[in-house]
């Protein structure tokens, strides 16, 4: 466990009989807020329970230990703001929860940003054929009625449910179903005509 140096107390500026009062040493006075000694005792008494809390939120021991250590470092840095020493443990618990959430968010973001393996590259002919199909689909979509196009785009390209599409467009669920089925039928006819 790292050694935590006590924070120096504030000097008194009052004078008695014109003689300035001597400055207090760190041992003589008590700084406002949670003291280093109280934080050390809290560490000894509650480290394992805080580690258990982190273990419920995270899945590996190293991350749990890092989170709990960081929580103690942050509480130590902000100990003057924790005025009531009885609230130190609650502040530590909340800090462990917040740091665990942040660690999970970083993991999820890291997983999303991992590069996916490149699929086998298609031949130039296949790429050209795919481009022709996309162009034909876009042209066919432009030929639909405005409401049919909106329903199909929201339903299949934005991956919304029928209820979400209805709410977004301000129409009934039945209308979404009707516009959707008519739009798909019209697309099928248009795509077959270009084939």
PDB file of N, CA, C and O in Angstrom, residues 4 15 36 38 48 65 69 72-73 77 79 83-84 91 99 101 112 114 118 128 141 150 161-162 168 179 181 191:
ATOM      1  N   UNK A   4       0.721   7.462   2.287  1.00  0.00           N
ATOM      2  CA  UNK A   4      -0.023   8.684   2.017  1.00  0.00           C
ATOM      3  C   UNK A   4       0.414   9.719   3.042  1.00  0.00           C
ATOM      4  O   UNK A   4       0.247   9.526   4.245  1.00  0.00           O
ATOM      5  N   UNK A  15      -3.462  36.806  16.509  1.00  0.00           N
ATOM      6  CA  UNK A  15      -2.359  37.197  17.395  1.00  0.00           C
ATOM      7  C   UNK A  15      -2.882  37.358  18.818  1.00  0.00           C
ATOM      8  O   UNK A  15      -3.996  37.797  19.040  1.00  0.00           O
ATOM      9  N   UNK A  36      -6.512  11.658   6.323  1.00  0.00           N
ATOM     10  CA  UNK A  36      -5.753  10.565   5.739  1.00  0.00           C
ATOM     11  C   UNK A  36      -5.861   9.335   6.630  1.00  0.00           C
ATOM     12  O   UNK A  36      -6.006   8.216   6.132  1.00  0.00           O
ATOM     13  N   UNK A  38      -8.349   8.483   8.592  1.00  0.00           N
ATOM     14  CA  UNK A  38      -9.680   7.897   8.412  1.00  0.00           C
ATOM     15  C   UNK A  38      -9.752   7.135   7.088  1.00  0.00           C
ATOM     16  O   UNK A  38     -10.324   6.044   7.017  1.00  0.00           O
ATOM     17  N   UNK A  48     -11.889  -5.073   0.700  1.00  0.00           N
ATOM     18  CA  UNK A  48     -12.419  -6.329   0.142  1.00  0.00           C
ATOM     19  C   UNK A  48     -13.885  -6.180  -0.282  1.00  0.00           C
ATOM     20  O   UNK A  48     -14.304  -6.707  -1.302  1.00  0.00           O
ATOM     21  N   UNK A  65      -9.439  -4.581  -9.269  1.00  0.00           N
ATOM     22  CA  UNK A  65      -8.423  -3.983  -8.402  1.00  0.00           C
ATOM     23  C   UNK A  65      -8.066  -2.584  -8.872  1.00  0.00           C
ATOM     24  O   UNK A  65      -7.911  -1.668  -8.058  1.00  0.00           O
ATOM     25  N   UNK A  69      -8.587   0.759  -6.563  1.00  0.00           N
ATOM     26  CA  UNK A  69      -7.427   1.605  -6.272  1.00  0.00           C
ATOM     27  C   UNK A  69      -7.665   3.028  -6.777  1.00  0.00           C
ATOM     28  O   UNK A  69      -7.360   4.003  -6.083  1.00  0.00           O
ATOM     29  N   UNK A  72      -9.957   4.927  -4.427  1.00  0.00           N
ATOM     30  CA  UNK A  72      -9.270   5.443  -3.249  1.00  0.00           C
ATOM     31  C   UNK A  72      -8.391   6.640  -3.593  1.00  0.00           C
ATOM     32  O   UNK A  72      -8.326   7.607  -2.829  1.00  0.00           O
ATOM     33  N   UNK A  73      -7.753   6.607  -4.743  1.00  0.00           N
ATOM     34  CA  UNK A  73      -6.923   7.743  -5.161  1.00  0.00           C
ATOM     35  C   UNK A  73      -7.787   8.986  -5.343  1.00  0.00           C
ATOM     36  O   UNK A  73      -7.434  10.084  -4.900  1.00  0.00           O
ATOM     37  N   UNK A  77      -7.679  12.416  -3.188  1.00  0.00           N
ATOM     38  CA  UNK A  77      -7.469  13.723  -3.816  1.00  0.00           C
ATOM     39  C   UNK A  77      -8.556  14.720  -3.437  1.00  0.00           C
ATOM     40  O   UNK A  77      -8.306  15.918  -3.362  1.00  0.00           O
ATOM     41  N   UNK A  79     -10.434  14.599  -0.589  1.00  0.00           N
ATOM     42  CA  UNK A  79     -10.847  14.344   0.803  1.00  0.00           C
ATOM     43  C   UNK A  79     -11.328  15.596   1.525  1.00  0.00           C
ATOM     44  O   UNK A  79     -12.113  15.499   2.442  1.00  0.00           O
ATOM     45  N   UNK A  83     -16.821  16.325   3.637  1.00  0.00           N
ATOM     46  CA  UNK A  83     -16.810  16.968   4.954  1.00  0.00           C
ATOM     47  C   UNK A  83     -17.144  16.000   6.086  1.00  0.00           C
ATOM     48  O   UNK A  83     -16.597  16.103   7.161  1.00  0.00           O
ATOM     49  N   UNK A  84     -18.054  15.089   5.835  1.00  0.00           N
ATOM     50  CA  UNK A  84     -18.486  14.155   6.872  1.00  0.00           C
ATOM     51  C   UNK A  84     -17.744  12.835   6.681  1.00  0.00           C
ATOM     52  O   UNK A  84     -17.981  12.121   5.703  1.00  0.00           O
ATOM     53  N   UNK A  91     -19.135   7.541  -0.588  1.00  0.00           N
ATOM     54  CA  UNK A  91     -18.462   8.207  -1.704  1.00  0.00           C
ATOM     55  C   UNK A  91     -17.574   7.207  -2.447  1.00  0.00           C
ATOM     56  O   UNK A  91     -17.543   7.187  -3.669  1.00  0.00           O
ATOM     57  N   UNK A  99     -16.631   4.286 -11.881  1.00  0.00           N
ATOM     58  CA  UNK A  99     -15.441   3.839 -12.590  1.00  0.00           C
ATOM     59  C   UNK A  99     -15.681   2.506 -13.305  1.00  0.00           C
ATOM     60  O   UNK A  99     -15.151   2.276 -14.392  1.00  0.00           O
ATOM     61  N   UNK A 101     -18.576   1.525 -14.541  1.00  0.00           N
ATOM     62  CA  UNK A 101     -19.359   1.868 -15.737  1.00  0.00           C
ATOM     63  C   UNK A 101     -18.455   2.397 -16.839  1.00  0.00           C
ATOM     64  O   UNK A 101     -18.594   2.042 -18.007  1.00  0.00           O
ATOM     65  N   UNK A 112     -16.286  -2.350 -30.515  1.00  0.00           N
ATOM     66  CA  UNK A 112     -16.890  -1.805 -31.729  1.00  0.00           C
ATOM     67  C   UNK A 112     -15.825  -1.335 -32.714  1.00  0.00           C
ATOM     68  O   UNK A 112     -16.005  -1.399 -33.924  1.00  0.00           O
ATOM     69  N   UNK A 114     -12.770  -2.519 -33.025  1.00  0.00           N
ATOM     70  CA  UNK A 114     -11.880  -3.563 -33.533  1.00  0.00           C
ATOM     71  C   UNK A 114     -12.159  -3.771 -35.007  1.00  0.00           C
ATOM     72  O   UNK A 114     -13.304  -3.824 -35.450  1.00  0.00           O
ATOM     73  N   UNK A 118     -11.329  -8.712 -43.111  1.00  0.00           N
ATOM     74  CA  UNK A 118     -11.790  -8.387 -44.455  1.00  0.00           C
ATOM     75  C   UNK A 118     -12.334  -9.641 -45.125  1.00  0.00           C
ATOM     76  O   UNK A 118     -11.692 -10.690 -45.092  1.00  0.00           O
ATOM     77  N   UNK A 128     -18.876  -4.930 -60.087  1.00  0.00           N
ATOM     78  CA  UNK A 128     -19.633  -4.151 -61.069  1.00  0.00           C
ATOM     79  C   UNK A 128     -21.098  -4.579 -61.077  1.00  0.00           C
ATOM     80  O   UNK A 128     -22.000  -3.742 -61.162  1.00  0.00           O
ATOM     81  N   UNK A 141     -36.509   2.722 -56.236  1.00  0.00           N
ATOM     82  CA  UNK A 141     -36.998   3.398 -55.020  1.00  0.00           C
ATOM     83  C   UNK A 141     -37.469   4.814 -55.350  1.00  0.00           C
ATOM     84  O   UNK A 141     -38.471   5.273 -54.821  1.00  0.00           O
ATOM     85  N   UNK A 150     -40.835   6.311 -48.040  1.00  0.00           N
ATOM     86  CA  UNK A 150     -40.517   6.626 -46.637  1.00  0.00           C
ATOM     87  C   UNK A 150     -40.680   5.404 -45.744  1.00  0.00           C
ATOM     88  O   UNK A 150     -39.815   5.112 -44.909  1.00  0.00           O
ATOM     89  N   UNK A 161     -39.096  -0.830 -36.345  1.00  0.00           N
ATOM     90  CA  UNK A 161     -40.278  -1.685 -36.309  1.00  0.00           C
ATOM     91  C   UNK A 161     -41.423  -0.933 -36.981  1.00  0.00           C
ATOM     92  O   UNK A 161     -41.354   0.283 -37.189  1.00  0.00           O
ATOM     93  N   UNK A 162     -42.488  -1.673 -37.283  1.00  0.00           N
ATOM     94  CA  UNK A 162     -43.646  -1.024 -37.920  1.00  0.00           C
ATOM     95  C   UNK A 162     -44.228   0.048 -37.002  1.00  0.00           C
ATOM     96  O   UNK A 162     -44.653   1.107 -37.459  1.00  0.00           O
ATOM     97  N   UNK A 168     -43.022   7.669 -36.240  1.00  0.00           N
ATOM     98  CA  UNK A 168     -42.154   8.642 -36.901  1.00  0.00           C
ATOM     99  C   UNK A 168     -42.893   9.409 -37.995  1.00  0.00           C
ATOM    100  O   UNK A 168     -42.747  10.625 -38.105  1.00  0.00           O
ATOM    101  N   UNK A 179     -48.719   0.631 -46.998  1.00  0.00           N
ATOM    102  CA  UNK A 179     -47.700   1.295 -47.811  1.00  0.00           C
ATOM    103  C   UNK A 179     -46.495   0.380 -48.022  1.00  0.00           C
ATOM    104  O   UNK A 179     -45.919   0.333 -49.106  1.00  0.00           O
ATOM    105  N   UNK A 181     -46.385  -3.027 -48.020  1.00  0.00           N
ATOM    106  CA  UNK A 181     -46.640  -4.137 -48.949  1.00  0.00           C
ATOM    107  C   UNK A 181     -46.782  -3.632 -50.383  1.00  0.00           C
ATOM    108  O   UNK A 181     -46.279  -4.256 -51.329  1.00  0.00           O
ATOM    109  N   UNK A 191     -37.849  -4.020 -60.393  1.00  0.00           N
ATOM    110  CA  UNK A 191     -36.577  -4.741 -60.446  1.00  0.00           C
ATOM    111  C   UNK A 191     -36.618  -5.856 -61.484  1.00  0.00           C
ATOM    112  O   UNK A 191     -35.625  -6.122 -62.161  1.00  0.00           O
TER     113      UNK A 191
END
